mmCIF file with all atom_site columns, C-alpha atoms in Angstrom:
data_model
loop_
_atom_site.group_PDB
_atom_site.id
_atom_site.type_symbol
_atom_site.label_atom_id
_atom_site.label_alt_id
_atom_site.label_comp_id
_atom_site.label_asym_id
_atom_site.label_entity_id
_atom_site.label_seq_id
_atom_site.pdbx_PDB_ins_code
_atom_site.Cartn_x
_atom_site.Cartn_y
_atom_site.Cartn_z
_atom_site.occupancy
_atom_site.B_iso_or_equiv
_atom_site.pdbx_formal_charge
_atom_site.auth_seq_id
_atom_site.auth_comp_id
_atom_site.auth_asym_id
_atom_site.auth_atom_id
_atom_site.pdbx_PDB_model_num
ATOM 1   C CA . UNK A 1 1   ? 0.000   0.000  0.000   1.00 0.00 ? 143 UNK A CA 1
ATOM 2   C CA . UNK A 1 2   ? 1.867   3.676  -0.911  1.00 0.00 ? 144 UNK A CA 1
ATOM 3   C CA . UNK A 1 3   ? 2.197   5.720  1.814   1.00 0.00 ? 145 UNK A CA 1
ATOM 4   C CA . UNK A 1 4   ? -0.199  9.217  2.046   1.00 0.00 ? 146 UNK A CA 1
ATOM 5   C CA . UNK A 1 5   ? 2.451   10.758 4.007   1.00 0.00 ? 147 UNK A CA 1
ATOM 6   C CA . UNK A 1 6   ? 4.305   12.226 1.176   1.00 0.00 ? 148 UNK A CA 1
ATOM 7   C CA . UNK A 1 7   ? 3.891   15.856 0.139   1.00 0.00 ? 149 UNK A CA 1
ATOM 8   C CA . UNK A 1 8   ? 2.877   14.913 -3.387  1.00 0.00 ? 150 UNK A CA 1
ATOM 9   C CA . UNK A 1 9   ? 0.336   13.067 -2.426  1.00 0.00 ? 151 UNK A CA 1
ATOM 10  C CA . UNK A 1 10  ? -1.198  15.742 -0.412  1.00 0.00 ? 152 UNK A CA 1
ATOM 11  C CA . UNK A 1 11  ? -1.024  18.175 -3.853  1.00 0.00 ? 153 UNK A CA 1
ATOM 12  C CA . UNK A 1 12  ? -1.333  15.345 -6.246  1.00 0.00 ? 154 UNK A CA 1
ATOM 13  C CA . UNK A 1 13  ? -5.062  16.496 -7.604  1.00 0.00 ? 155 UNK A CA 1
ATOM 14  C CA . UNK A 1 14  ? -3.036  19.381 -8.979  1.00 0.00 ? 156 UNK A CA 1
ATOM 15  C CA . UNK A 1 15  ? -1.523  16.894 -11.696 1.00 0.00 ? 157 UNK A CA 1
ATOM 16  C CA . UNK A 1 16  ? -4.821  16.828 -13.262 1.00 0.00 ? 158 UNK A CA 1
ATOM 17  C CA . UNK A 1 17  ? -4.398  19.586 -16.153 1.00 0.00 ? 159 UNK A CA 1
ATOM 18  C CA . UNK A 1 18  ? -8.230  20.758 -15.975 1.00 0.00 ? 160 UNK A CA 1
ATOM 19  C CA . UNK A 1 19  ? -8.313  20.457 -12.197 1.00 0.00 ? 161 UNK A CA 1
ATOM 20  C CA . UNK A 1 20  ? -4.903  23.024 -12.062 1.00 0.00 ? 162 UNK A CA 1
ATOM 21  C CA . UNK A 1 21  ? -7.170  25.262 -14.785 1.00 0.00 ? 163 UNK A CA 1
ATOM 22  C CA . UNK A 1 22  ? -10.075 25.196 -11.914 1.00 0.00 ? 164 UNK A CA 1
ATOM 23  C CA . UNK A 1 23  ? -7.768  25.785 -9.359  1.00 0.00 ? 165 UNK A CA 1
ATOM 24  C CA . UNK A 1 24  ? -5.834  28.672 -10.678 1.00 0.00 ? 166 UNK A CA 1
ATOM 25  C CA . UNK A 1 25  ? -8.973  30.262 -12.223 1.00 0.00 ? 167 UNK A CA 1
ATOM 26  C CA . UNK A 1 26  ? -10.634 29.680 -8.362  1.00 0.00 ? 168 UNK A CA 1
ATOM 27  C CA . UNK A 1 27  ? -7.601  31.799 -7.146  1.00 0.00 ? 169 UNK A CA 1
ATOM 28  C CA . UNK A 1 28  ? -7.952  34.521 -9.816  1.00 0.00 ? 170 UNK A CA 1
ATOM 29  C CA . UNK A 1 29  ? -11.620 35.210 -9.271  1.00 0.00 ? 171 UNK A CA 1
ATOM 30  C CA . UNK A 1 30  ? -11.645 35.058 -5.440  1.00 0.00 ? 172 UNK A CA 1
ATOM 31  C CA . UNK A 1 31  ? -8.744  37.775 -6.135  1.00 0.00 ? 173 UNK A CA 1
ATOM 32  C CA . UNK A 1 32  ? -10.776 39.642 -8.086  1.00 0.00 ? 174 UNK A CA 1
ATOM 33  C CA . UNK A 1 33  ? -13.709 39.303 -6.178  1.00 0.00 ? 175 UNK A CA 1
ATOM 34  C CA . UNK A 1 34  ? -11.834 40.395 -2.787  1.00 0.00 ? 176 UNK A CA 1
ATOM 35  C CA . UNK A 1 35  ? -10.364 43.088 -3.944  1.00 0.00 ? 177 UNK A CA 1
ATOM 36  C CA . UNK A 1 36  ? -12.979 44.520 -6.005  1.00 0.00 ? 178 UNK A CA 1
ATOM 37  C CA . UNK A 1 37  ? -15.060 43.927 -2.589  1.00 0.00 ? 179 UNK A CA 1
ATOM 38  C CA . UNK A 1 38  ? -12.338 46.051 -1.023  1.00 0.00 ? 180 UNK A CA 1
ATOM 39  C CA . UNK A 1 39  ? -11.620 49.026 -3.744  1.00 0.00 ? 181 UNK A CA 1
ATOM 40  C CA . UNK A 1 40  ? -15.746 48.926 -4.223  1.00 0.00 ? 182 UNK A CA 1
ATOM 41  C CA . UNK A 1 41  ? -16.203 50.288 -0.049  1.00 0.00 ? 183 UNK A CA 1
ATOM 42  C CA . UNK A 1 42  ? -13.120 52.986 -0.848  1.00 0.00 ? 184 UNK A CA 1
ATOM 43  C CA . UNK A 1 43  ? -14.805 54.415 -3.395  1.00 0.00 ? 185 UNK A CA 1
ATOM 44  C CA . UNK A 1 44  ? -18.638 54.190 -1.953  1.00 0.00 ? 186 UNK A CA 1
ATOM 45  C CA . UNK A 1 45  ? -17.021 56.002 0.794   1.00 0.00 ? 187 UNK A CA 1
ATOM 46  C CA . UNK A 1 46  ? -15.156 58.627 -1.294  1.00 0.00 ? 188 UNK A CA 1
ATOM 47  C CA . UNK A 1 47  ? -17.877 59.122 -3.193  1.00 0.00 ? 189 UNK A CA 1
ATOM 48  C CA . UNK A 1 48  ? -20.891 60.314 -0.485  1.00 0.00 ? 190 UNK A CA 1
ATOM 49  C CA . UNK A 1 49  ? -18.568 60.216 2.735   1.00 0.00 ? 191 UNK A CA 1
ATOM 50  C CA . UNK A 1 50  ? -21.881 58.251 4.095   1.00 0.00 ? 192 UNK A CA 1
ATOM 51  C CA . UNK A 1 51  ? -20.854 55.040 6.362   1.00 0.00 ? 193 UNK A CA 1
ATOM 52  C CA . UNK A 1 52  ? -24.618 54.278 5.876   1.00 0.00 ? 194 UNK A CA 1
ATOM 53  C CA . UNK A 1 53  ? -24.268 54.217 2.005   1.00 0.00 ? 195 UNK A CA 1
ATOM 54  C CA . UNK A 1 54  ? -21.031 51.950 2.354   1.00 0.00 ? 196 UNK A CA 1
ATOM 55  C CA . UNK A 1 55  ? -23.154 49.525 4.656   1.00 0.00 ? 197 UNK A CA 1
ATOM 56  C CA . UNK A 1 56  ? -25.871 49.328 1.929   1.00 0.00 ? 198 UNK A CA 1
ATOM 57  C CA . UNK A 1 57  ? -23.669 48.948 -1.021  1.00 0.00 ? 199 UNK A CA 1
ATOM 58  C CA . UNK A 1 58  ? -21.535 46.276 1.189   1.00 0.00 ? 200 UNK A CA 1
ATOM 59  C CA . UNK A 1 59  ? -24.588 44.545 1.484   1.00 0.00 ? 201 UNK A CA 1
ATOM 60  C CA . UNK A 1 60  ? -25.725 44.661 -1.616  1.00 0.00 ? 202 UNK A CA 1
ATOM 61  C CA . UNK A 1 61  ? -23.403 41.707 -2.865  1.00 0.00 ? 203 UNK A CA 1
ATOM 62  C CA . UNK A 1 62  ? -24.480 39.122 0.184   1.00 0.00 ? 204 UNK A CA 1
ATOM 63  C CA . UNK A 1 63  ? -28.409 39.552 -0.046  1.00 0.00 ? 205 UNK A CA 1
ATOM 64  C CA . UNK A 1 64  ? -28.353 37.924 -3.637  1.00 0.00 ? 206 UNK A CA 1
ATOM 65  C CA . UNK A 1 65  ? -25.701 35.321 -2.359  1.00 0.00 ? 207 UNK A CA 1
ATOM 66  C CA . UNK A 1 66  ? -28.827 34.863 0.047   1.00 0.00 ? 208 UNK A CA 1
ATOM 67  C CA . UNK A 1 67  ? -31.986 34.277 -1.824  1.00 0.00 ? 209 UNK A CA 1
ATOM 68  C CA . UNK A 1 68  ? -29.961 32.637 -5.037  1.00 0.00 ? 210 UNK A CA 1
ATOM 69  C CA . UNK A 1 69  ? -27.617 30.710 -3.444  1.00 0.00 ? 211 UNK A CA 1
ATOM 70  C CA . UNK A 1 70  ? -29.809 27.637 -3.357  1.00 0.00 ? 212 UNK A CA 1
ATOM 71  C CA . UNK A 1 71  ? -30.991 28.329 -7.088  1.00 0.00 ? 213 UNK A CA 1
ATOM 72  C CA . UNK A 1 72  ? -27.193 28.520 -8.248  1.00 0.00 ? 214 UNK A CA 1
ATOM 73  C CA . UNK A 1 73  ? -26.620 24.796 -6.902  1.00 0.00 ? 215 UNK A CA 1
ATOM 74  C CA . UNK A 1 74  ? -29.589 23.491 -8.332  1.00 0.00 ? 216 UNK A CA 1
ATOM 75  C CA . UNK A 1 75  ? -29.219 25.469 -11.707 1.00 0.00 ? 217 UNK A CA 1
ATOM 76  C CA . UNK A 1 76  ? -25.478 23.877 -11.526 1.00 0.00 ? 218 UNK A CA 1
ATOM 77  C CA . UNK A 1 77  ? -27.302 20.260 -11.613 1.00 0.00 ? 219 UNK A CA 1
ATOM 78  C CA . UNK A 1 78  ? -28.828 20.797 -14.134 1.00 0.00 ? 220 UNK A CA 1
ATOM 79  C CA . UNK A 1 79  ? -27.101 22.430 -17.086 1.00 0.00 ? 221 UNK A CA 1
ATOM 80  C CA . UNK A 1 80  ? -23.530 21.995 -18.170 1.00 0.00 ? 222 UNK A CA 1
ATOM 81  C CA . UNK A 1 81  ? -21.020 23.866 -15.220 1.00 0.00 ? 223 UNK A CA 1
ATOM 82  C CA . UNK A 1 82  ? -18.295 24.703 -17.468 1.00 0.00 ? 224 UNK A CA 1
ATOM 83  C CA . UNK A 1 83  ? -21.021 27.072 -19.423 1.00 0.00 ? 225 UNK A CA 1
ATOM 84  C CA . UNK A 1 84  ? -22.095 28.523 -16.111 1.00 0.00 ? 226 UNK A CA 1
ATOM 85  C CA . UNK A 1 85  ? -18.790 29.282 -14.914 1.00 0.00 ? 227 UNK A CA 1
ATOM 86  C CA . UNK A 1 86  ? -17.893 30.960 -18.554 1.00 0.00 ? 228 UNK A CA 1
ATOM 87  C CA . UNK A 1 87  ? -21.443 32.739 -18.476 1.00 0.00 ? 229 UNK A CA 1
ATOM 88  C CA . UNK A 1 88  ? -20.261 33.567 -14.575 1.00 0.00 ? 230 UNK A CA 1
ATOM 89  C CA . UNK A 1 89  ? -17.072 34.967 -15.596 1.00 0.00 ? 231 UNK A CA 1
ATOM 90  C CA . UNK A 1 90  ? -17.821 37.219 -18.935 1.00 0.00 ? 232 UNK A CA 1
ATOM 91  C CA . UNK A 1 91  ? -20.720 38.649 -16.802 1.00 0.00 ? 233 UNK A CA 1
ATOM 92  C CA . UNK A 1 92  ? -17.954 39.856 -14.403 1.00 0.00 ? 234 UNK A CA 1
ATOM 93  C CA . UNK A 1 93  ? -15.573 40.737 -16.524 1.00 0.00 ? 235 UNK A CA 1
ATOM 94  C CA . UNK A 1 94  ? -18.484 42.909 -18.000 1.00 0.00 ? 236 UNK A CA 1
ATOM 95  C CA . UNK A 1 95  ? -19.096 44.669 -14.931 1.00 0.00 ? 237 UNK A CA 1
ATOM 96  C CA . UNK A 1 96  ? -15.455 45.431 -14.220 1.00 0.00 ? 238 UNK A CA 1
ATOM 97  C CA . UNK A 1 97  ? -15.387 46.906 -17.822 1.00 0.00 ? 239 UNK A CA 1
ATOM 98  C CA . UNK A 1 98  ? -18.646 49.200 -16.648 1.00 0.00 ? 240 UNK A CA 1
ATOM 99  C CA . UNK A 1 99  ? -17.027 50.479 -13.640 1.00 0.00 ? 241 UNK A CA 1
ATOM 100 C CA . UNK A 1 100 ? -13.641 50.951 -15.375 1.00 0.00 ? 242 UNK A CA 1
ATOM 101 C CA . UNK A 1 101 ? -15.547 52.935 -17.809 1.00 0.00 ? 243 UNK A CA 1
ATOM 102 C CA . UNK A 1 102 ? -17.910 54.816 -15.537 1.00 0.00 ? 244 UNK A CA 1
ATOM 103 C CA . UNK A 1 103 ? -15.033 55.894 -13.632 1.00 0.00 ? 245 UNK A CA 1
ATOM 104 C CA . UNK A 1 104 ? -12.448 56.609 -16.872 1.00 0.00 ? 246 UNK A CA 1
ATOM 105 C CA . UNK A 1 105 ? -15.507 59.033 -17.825 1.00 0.00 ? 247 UNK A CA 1
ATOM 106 C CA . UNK A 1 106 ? -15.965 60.397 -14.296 1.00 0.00 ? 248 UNK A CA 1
ATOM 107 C CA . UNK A 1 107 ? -19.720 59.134 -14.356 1.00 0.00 ? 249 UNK A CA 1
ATOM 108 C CA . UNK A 1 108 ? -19.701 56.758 -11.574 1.00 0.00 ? 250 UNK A CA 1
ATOM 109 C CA . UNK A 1 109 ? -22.035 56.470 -8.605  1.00 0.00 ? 251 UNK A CA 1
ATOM 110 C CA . UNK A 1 110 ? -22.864 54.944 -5.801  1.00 0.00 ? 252 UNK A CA 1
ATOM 111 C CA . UNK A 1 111 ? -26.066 53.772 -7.797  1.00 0.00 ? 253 UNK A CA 1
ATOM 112 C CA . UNK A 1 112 ? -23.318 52.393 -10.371 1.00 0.00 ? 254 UNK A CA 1
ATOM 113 C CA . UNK A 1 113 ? -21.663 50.846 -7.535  1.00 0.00 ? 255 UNK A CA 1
ATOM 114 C CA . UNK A 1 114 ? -24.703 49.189 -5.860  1.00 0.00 ? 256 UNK A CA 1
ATOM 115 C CA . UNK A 1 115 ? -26.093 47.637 -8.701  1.00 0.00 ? 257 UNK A CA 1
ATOM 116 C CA . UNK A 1 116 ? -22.380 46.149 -9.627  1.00 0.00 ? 258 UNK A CA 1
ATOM 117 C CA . UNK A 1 117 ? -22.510 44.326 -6.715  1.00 0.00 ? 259 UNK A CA 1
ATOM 118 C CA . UNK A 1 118 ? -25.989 43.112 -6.591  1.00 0.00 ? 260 UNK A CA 1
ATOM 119 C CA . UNK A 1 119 ? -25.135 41.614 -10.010 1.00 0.00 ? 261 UNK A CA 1
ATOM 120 C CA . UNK A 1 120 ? -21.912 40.384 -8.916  1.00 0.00 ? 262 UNK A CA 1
ATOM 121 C CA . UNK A 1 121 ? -23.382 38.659 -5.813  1.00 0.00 ? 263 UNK A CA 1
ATOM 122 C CA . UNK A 1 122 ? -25.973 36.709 -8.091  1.00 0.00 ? 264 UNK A CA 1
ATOM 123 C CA . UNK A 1 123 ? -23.537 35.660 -10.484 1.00 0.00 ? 265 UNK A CA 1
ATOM 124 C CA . UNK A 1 124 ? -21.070 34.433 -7.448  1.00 0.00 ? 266 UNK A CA 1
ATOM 125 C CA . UNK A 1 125 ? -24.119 32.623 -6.760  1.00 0.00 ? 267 UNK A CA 1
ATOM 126 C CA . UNK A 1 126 ? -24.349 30.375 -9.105  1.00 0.00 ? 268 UNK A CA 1
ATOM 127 C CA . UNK A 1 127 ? -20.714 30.185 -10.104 1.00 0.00 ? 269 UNK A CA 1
ATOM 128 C CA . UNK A 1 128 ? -19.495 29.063 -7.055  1.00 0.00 ? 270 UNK A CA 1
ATOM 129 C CA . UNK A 1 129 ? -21.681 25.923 -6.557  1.00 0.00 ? 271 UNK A CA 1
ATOM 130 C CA . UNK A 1 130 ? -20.801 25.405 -10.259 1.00 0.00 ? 272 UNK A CA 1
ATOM 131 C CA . UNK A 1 131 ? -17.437 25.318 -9.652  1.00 0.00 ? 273 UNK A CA 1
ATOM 132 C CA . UNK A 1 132 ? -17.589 22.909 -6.699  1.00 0.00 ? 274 UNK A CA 1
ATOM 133 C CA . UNK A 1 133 ? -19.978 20.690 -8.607  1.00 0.00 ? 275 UNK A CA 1
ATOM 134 C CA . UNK A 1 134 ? -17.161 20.117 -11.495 1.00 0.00 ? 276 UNK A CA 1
ATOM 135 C CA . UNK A 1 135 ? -14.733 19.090 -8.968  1.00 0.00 ? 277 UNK A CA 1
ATOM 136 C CA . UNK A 1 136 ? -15.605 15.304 -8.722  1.00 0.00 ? 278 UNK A CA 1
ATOM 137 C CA . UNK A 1 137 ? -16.141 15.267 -12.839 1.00 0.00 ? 279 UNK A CA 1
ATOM 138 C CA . UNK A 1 138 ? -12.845 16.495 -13.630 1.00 0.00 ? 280 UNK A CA 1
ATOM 139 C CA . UNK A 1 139 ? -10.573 14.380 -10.609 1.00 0.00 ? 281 UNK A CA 1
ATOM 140 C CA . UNK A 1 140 ? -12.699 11.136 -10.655 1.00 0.00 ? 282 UNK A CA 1
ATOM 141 C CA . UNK A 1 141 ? -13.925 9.383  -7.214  1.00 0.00 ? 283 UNK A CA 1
ATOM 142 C CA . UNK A 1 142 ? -10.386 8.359  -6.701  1.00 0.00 ? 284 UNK A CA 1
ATOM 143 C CA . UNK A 1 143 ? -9.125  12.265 -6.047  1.00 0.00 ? 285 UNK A CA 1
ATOM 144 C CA . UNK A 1 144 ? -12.346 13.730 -5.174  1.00 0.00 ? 286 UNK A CA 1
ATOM 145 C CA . UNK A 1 145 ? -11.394 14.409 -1.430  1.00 0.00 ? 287 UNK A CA 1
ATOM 146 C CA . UNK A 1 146 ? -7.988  15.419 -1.831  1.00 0.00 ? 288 UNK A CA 1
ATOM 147 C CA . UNK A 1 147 ? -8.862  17.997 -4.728  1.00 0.00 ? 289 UNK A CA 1
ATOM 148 C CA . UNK A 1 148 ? -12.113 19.498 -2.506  1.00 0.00 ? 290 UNK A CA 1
ATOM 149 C CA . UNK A 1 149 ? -9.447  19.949 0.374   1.00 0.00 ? 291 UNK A CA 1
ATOM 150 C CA . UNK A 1 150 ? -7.287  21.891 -1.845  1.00 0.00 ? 292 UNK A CA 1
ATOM 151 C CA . UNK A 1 151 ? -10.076 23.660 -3.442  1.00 0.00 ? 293 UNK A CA 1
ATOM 152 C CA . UNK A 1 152 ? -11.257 24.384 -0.033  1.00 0.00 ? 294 UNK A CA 1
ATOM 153 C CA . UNK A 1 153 ? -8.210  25.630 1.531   1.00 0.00 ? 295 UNK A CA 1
ATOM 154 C CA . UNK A 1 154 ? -7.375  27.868 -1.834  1.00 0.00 ? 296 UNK A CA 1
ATOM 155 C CA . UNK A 1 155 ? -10.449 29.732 -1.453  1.00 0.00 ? 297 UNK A CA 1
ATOM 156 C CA . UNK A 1 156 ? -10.268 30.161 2.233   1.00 0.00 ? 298 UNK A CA 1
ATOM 157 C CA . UNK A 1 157 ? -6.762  31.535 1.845   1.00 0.00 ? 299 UNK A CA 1
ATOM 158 C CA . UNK A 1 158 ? -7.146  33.896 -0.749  1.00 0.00 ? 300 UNK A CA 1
ATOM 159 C CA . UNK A 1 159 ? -9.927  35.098 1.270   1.00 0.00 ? 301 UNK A CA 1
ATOM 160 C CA . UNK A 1 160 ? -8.082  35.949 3.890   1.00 0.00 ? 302 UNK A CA 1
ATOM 161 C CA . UNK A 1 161 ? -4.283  37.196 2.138   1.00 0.00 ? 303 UNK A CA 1
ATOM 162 C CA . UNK A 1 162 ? -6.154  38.910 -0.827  1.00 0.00 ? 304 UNK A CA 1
ATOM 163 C CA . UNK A 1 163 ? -7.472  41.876 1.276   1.00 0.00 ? 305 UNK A CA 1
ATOM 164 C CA . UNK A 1 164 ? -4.426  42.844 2.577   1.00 0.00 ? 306 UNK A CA 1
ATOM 165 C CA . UNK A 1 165 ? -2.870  42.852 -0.556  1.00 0.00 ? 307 UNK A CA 1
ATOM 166 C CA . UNK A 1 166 ? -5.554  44.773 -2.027  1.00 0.00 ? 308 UNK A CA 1
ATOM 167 C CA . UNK A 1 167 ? -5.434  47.495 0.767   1.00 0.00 ? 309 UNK A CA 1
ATOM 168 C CA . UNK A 1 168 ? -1.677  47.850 -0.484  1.00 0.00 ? 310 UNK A CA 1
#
């Protein structure tokens, strides 16, 4: 029986080439996402100098998280996850490309701002569970623990590392 001690076996889901594309994409949008939750407050706050307003904006990305959380995992059983994670990712990649462009032209608001991250916490709604649901088809039964442990631990640490190195 080979031993699980080693330190490749604790990575070894990683030698799956669409599993390291999941992984590494995980890492990017979790980035993203933190720091965009981070630069979004700065400039709610810059903008009306209204802790209030900053409150309601914050919480405009978790209330959708809320009521479609449930609809993202089920949506993700049903129709094919790697098209829901695209989908997920050009509809944030449009909304950065908004703000960009609201701010390049000096029209942004906290309006602008709001509705950014009410879309962004629906479509983190359903990409998430997507992404967790493609797990066990790209690693096979054999891998499934050891890549959801990675997976796991990838998104908890960029959670916590990406906000610091955002505030730089």
């Amino acid at each position: 029986m080979p031993s699980r001690n080693r330190l490749s076996d604790t990575f070894r889901s990683l030698s799956n080439r669409d599993f390291r594309y999941l992984f590494f994409g995980l890492i990017a949008q979790m980035t993203g996402f933190e720091m965009q939750l981070l630069a979004r407050g700065y400039l709610v706050y810059e903008l009306t100098n209204s802790a209030f307003i900053l409150g309601i904006v914050t919480g405009g990305s978790a209330l959708p998280v809320l009521f479609f959380g449930l609809y993202g995992g089920a949506l993700s059983d049903r129709m094919d996850r790697k098209k829901l994670i695209q989908i997920g990712q050009m509809a944030s990649a449009l909304l950065v490309l908004f703000i960009a462009i609201s701010i390049t032209t000096n029209t942004l608001t906290w309006f602008h701002l709001l509705a950014s991250a009410i879309i962004r916490g629906i479509v983190f709604s359903f990409t998430m569970p997507a992404r967790q649901a493609i797990v066990p088809q790209i690693v096979g039964k054999e891998n499934v623990t050891n890549a959801m442990a990675i997976f796991t631990g990838a998104f908890s640490l960029t959670m916590m590392i990406t906000p610091a190195i955002g505030g730089l």
